Short mmCIF file of C-alpha atoms and ligand atoms in Angstrom, two decimals:
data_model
loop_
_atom_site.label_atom_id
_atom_site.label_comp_id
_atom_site.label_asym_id
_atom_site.label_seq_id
_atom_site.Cartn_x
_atom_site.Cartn_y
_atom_site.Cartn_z
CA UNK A 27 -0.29 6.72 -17.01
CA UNK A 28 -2.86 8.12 -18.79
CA UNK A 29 -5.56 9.85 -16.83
CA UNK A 30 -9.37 10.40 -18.79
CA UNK A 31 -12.30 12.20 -16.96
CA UNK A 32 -14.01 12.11 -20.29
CA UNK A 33 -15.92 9.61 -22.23
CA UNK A 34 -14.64 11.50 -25.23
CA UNK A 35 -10.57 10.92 -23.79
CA UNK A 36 -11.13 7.72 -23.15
CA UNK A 37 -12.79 6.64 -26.42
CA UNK A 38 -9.56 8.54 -27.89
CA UNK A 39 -6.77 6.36 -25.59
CA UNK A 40 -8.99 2.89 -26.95
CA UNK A 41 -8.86 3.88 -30.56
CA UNK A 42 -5.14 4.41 -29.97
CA UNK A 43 -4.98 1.27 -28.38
CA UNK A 44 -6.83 -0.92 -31.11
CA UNK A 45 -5.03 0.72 -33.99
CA UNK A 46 -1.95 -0.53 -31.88
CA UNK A 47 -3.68 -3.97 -31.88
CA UNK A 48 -3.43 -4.07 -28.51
CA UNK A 49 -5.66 -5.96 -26.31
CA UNK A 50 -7.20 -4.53 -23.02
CA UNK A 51 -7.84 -5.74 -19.96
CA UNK A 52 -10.11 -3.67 -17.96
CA UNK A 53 -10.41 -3.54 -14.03
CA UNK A 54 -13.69 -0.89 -12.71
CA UNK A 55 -13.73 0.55 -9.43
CA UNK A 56 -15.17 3.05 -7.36
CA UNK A 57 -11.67 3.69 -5.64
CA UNK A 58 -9.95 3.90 -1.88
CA UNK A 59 -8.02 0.84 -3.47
CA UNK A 60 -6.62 -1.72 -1.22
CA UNK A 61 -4.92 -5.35 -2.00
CA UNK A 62 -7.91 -6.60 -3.48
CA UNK A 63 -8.18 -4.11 -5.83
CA UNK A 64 -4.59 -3.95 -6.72
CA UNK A 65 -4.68 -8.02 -7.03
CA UNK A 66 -6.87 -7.42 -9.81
CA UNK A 67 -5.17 -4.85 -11.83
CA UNK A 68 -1.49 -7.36 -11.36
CA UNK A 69 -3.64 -9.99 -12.92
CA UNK A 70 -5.11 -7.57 -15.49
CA UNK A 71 -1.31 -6.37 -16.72
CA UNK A 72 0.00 -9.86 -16.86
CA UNK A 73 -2.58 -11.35 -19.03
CA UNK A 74 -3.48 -7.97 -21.73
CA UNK A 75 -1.51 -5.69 -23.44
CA UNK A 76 -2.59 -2.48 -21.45
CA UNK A 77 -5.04 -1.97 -18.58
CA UNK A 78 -7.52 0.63 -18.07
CA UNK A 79 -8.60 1.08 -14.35
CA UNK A 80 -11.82 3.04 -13.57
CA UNK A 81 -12.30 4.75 -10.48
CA UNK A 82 -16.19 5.64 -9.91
CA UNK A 83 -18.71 5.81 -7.31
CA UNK A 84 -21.49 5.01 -8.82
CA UNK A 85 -24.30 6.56 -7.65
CA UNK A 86 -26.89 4.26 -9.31
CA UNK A 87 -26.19 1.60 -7.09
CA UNK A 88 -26.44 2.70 -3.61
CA UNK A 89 -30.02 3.26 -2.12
CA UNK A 90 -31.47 6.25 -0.51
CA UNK A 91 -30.64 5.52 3.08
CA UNK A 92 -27.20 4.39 2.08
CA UNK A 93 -23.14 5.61 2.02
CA UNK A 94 -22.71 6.78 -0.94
CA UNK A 95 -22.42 10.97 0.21
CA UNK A 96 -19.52 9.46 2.88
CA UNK A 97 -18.50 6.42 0.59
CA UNK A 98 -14.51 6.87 0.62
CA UNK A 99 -12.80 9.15 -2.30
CA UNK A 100 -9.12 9.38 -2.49
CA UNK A 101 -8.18 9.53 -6.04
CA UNK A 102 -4.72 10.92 -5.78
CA UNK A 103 -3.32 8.17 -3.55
CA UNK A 104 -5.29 5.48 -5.96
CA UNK A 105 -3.45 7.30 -8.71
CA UNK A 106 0.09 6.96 -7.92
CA UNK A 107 -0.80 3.43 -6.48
CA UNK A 108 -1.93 2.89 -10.10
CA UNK A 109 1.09 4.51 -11.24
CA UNK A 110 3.16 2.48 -9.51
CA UNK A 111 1.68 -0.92 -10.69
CA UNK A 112 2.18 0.12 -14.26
CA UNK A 113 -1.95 0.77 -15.11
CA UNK A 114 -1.99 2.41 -18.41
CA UNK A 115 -5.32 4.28 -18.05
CA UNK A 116 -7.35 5.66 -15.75
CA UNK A 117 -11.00 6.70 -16.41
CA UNK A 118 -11.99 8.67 -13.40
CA UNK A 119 -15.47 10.44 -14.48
CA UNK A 120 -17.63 13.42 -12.65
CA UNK A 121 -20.64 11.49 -11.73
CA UNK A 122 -22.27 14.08 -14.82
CA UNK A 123 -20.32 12.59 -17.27
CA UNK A 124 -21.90 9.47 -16.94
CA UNK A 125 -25.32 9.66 -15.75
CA UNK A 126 -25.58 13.57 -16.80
CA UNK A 127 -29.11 14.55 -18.42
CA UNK A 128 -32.02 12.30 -18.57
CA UNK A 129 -31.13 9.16 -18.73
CA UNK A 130 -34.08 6.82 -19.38
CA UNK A 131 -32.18 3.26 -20.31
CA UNK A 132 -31.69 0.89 -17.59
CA UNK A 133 -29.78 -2.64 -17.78
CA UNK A 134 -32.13 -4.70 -15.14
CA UNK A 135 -32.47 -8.58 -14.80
CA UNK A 136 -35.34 -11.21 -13.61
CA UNK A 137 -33.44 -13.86 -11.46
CA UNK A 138 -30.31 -13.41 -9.65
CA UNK A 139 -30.72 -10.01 -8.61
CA UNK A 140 -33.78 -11.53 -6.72
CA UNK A 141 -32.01 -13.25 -3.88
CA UNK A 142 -29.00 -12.15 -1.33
CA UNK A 143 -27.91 -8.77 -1.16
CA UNK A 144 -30.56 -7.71 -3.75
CA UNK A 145 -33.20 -8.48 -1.69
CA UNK A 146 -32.18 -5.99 1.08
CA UNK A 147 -30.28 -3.78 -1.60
CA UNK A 148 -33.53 -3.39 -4.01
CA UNK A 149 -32.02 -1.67 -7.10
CA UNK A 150 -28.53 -2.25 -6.08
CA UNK A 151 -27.82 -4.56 -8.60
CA UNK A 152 -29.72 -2.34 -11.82
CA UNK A 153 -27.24 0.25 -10.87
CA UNK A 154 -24.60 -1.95 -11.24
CA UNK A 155 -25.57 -3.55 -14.46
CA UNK A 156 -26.38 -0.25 -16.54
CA UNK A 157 -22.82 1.31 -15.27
CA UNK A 158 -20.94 -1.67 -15.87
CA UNK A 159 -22.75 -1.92 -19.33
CA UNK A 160 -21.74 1.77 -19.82
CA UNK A 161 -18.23 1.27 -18.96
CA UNK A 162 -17.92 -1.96 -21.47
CA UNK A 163 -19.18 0.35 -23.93
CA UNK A 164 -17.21 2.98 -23.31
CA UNK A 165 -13.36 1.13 -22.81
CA UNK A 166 -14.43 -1.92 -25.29
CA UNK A 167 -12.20 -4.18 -22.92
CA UNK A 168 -10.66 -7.76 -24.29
CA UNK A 169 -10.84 -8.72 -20.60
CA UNK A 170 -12.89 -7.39 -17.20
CA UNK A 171 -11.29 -8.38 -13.60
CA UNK A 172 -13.77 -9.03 -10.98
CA UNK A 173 -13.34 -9.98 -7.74
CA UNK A 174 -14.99 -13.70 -6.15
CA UNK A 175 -15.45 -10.89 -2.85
CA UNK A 176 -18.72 -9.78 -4.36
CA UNK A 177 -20.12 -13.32 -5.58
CA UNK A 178 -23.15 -12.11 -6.30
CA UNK A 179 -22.21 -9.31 -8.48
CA UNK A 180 -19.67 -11.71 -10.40
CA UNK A 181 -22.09 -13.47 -11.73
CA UNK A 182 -24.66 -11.46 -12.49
CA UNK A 183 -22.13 -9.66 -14.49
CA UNK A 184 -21.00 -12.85 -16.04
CA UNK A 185 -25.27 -13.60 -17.18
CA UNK A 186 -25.39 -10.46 -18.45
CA UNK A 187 -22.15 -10.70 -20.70
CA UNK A 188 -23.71 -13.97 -21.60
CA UNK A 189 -27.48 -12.74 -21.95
CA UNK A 190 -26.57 -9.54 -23.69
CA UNK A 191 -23.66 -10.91 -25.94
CA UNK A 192 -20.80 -8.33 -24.83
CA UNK A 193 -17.70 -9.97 -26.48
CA UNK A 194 -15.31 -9.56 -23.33
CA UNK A 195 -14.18 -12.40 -21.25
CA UNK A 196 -15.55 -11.80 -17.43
CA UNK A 197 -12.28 -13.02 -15.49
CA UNK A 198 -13.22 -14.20 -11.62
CA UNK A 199 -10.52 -13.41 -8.86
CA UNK A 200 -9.76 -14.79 -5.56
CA UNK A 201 -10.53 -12.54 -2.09
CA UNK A 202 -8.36 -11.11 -0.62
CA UNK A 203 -7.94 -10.75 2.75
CA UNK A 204 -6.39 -9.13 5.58
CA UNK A 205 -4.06 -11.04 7.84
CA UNK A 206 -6.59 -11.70 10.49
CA UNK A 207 -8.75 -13.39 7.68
CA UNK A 208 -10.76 -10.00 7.21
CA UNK A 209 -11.69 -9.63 3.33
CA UNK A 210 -10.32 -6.47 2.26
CA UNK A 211 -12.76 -3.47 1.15
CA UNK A 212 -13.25 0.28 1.27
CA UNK A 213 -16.27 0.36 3.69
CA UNK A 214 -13.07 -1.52 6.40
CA UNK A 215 -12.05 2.43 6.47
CA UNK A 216 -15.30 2.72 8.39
CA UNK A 217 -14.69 0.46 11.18
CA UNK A 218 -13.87 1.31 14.78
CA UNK A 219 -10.19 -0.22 16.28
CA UNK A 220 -12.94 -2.21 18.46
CA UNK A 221 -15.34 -2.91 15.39
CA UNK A 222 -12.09 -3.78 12.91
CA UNK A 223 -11.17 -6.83 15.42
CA UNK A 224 -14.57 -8.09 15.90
CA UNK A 225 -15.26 -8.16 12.40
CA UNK A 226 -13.15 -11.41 11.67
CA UNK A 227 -16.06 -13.48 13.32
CA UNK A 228 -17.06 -13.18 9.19
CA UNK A 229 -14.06 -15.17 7.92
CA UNK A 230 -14.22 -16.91 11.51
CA UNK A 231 -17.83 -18.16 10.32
CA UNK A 232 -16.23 -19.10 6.82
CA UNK A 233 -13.26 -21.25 8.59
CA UNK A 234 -16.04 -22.87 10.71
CA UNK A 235 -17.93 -23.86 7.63
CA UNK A 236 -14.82 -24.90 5.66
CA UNK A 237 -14.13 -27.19 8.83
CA UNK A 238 -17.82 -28.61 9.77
CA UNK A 239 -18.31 -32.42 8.15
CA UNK A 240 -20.58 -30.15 5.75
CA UNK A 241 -21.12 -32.14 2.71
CA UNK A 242 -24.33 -34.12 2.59
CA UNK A 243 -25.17 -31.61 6.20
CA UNK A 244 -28.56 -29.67 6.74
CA UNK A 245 -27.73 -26.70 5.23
CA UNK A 246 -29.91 -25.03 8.45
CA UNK A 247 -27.69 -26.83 11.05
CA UNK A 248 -24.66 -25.23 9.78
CA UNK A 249 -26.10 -21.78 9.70
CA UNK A 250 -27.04 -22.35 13.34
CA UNK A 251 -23.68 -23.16 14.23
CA UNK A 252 -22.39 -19.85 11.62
CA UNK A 253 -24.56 -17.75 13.95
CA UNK A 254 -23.47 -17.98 16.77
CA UNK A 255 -20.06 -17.87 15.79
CA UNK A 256 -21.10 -14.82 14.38
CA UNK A 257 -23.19 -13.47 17.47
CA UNK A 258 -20.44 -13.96 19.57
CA UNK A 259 -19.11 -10.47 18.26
CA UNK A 260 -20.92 -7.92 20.97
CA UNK A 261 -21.56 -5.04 18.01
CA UNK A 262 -22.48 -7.63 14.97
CA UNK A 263 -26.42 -7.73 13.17
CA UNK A 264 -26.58 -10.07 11.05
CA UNK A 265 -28.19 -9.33 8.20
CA UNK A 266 -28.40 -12.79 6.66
CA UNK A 267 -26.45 -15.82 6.60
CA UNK A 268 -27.86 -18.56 3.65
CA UNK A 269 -26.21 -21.95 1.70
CA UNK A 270 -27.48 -21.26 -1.99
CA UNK A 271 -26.85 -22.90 -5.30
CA UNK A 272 -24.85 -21.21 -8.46
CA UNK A 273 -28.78 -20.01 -9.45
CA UNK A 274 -28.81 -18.40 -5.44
CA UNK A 275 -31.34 -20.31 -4.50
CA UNK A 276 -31.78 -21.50 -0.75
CA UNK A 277 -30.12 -25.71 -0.63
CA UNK A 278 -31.52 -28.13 2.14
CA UNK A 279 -28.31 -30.00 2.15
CA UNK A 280 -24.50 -29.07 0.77
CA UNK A 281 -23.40 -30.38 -1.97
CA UNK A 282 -19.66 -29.26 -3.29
CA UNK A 283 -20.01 -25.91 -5.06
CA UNK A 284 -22.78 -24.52 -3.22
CA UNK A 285 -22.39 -21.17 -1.74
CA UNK A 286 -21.86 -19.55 1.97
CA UNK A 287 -23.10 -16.02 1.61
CA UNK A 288 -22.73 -13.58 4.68
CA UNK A 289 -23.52 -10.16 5.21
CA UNK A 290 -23.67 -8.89 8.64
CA UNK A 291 -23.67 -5.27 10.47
CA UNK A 292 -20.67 -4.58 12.64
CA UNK A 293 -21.90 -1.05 14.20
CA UNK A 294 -23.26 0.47 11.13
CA UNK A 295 -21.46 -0.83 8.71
CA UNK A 296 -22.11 -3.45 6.26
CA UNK A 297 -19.91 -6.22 5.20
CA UNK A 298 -20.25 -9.36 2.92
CA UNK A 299 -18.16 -12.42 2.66
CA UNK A 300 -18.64 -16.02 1.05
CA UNK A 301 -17.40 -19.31 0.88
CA UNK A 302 -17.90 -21.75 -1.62
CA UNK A 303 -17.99 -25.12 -0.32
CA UNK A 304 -15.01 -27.64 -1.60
CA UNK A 305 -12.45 -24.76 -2.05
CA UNK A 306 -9.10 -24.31 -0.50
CA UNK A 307 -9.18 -21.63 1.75
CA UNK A 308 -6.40 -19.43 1.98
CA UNK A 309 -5.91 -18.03 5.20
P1 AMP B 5 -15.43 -1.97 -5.50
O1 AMP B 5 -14.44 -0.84 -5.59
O2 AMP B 5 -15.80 -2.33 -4.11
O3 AMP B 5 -16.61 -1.75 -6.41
O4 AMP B 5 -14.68 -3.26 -6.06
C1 AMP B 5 -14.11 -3.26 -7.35
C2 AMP B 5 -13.70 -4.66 -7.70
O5 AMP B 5 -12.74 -5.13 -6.75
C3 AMP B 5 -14.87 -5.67 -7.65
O6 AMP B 5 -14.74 -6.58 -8.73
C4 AMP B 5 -14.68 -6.33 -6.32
O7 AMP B 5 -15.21 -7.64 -6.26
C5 AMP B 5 -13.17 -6.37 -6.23
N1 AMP B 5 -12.75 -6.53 -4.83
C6 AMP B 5 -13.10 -5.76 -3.78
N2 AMP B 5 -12.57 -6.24 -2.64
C7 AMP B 5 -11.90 -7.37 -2.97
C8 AMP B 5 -11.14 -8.34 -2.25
N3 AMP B 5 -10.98 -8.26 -0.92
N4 AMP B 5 -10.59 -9.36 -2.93
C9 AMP B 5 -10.76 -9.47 -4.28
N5 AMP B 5 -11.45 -8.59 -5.02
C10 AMP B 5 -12.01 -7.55 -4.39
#
């Protein structure tokens, strides 16, 4: 496995790589990688030729008063992890080597941003677009894996491949979860024993939905009966719970498709989840 900390290295490993003819599938990170991670770079190596991996905490996209100094960094284990999947690259930057100097170009959209988690996240989502855009530009992928755990991001990613012409094919993956029903992520590593078991009322509130006569339903009477599924977990704030459409936009009644979005404080930690209304769940 092939490990890059520069743009210049990894420009080098994807000219090797087209010359080769090979096509890439891409998976970006910003590390402590867990099953949902690693279900994305499986995917990656069965579908492309090679896969790059990037591992980077991205300090565009967290705001002032949040995680980012404490965010979890463990690239060695996420390395032989890697290793042992059969990645082919890894581009694991110095926060310099992207955002070094004066940087003065921003990828920022009008729409989706303006709803969910980028309402209460303001910024969140430029962040994500200009790295993301950097990191397309930078490993030229055939493919990008992202997971259906951050809905929001997925498809603000897939408008801007769409708005902005990138010609790499944005490929949506399930969540993952934990046993429990718990969708994997780094920020779990923050949670209490205590804090770890009362955060299922999340995928609790999801099975509830999933279950509820719901199509046709006030999208407000299910939220009431999401919240206090939700409330019934002594240490969780919630931070919003809201049925949208694909455009994120508040519904009055579910149709199939629509969207369950959650995020909600257990202690001081964040989480999200989602459901989208019609689908299996697995767990
Ligand atoms: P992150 O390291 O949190 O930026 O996540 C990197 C990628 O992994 C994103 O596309 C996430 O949506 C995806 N991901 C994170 N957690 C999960 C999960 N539990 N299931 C599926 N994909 C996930």
């Amino acid at each position: 496995m092939t490990i890059c900390t520069t743009i210049g290295e990894t420009r080098q490993w994807v000219a090797e790589q087209k010359k080769k003819g090979h096509r890439i599938g891409f998976v970006p990170t910003m590390g402590a990688l867990h099953e949902g991670h690693l279900s994305l770079v499986r995917r990656s190596l069965s579908e492309n030729d090679v896969t790059a991996v990037s591992i980077f905490v991205n300090p565009l996209q967290f705001g002032p008063n949040e995680d980012f100094a404490v965010y979890p960094r463990m690239p060695e284990r996420d390395f032989s992890l890697l290793e042992s999947l059969g990645t082919d690259m890894v581009f694991h930057p110095p926060a310099e080597e992207l955002i070094g100097g004066n940087i003065q170009t921003f990828v920022d959209m009008h729409g989706l941003p303006d709803h969910l988690c980028g309402l209460r996240r303001p910024g969140h989502f430029r962040g994500v677009c200009t790295i993301v855009t950097k990191l397309f530009n930078i490993v030229q992928p055939d493919r990008a894996y992202f997971g259906r755990k951050d809905l929001q991001q997925l498809l603000i990613i897939e408008k801007m491949v769409q708005d902005l012409n990138f010609n790499i094919q944005i490929v949506p993956c399930p969540i993952v979860r934990e046993p429990g029903g718990l969708a994997m992520s780094s920020r779990n590593l923050y949670l209490s024993t205590q804090e770890r078991k009362e955060a299922v009322v999340l995928s609790r509130a999801i099975k509830k939905a999933a279950s509820l006569p719901w199509e046709n339903a006030q999208a407000s009477r299910i939220i009431e009966e999401l919240r206090q599924v939700i409330e019934s977990a002594p240490s969780a704030r919630i931070d919003y719970i809201q049925i949208v459409d694909r455009q994120l936009n508040d519904v009055q009644t579910v149709s199939p498709g629509d969207i369950l979005a959650l995020a909600v404080f257990i202690g001081k930690t964040r989480l999200i989840d989602n459901y989208i209304f019609g689908e299996e769940l697995n767990f």
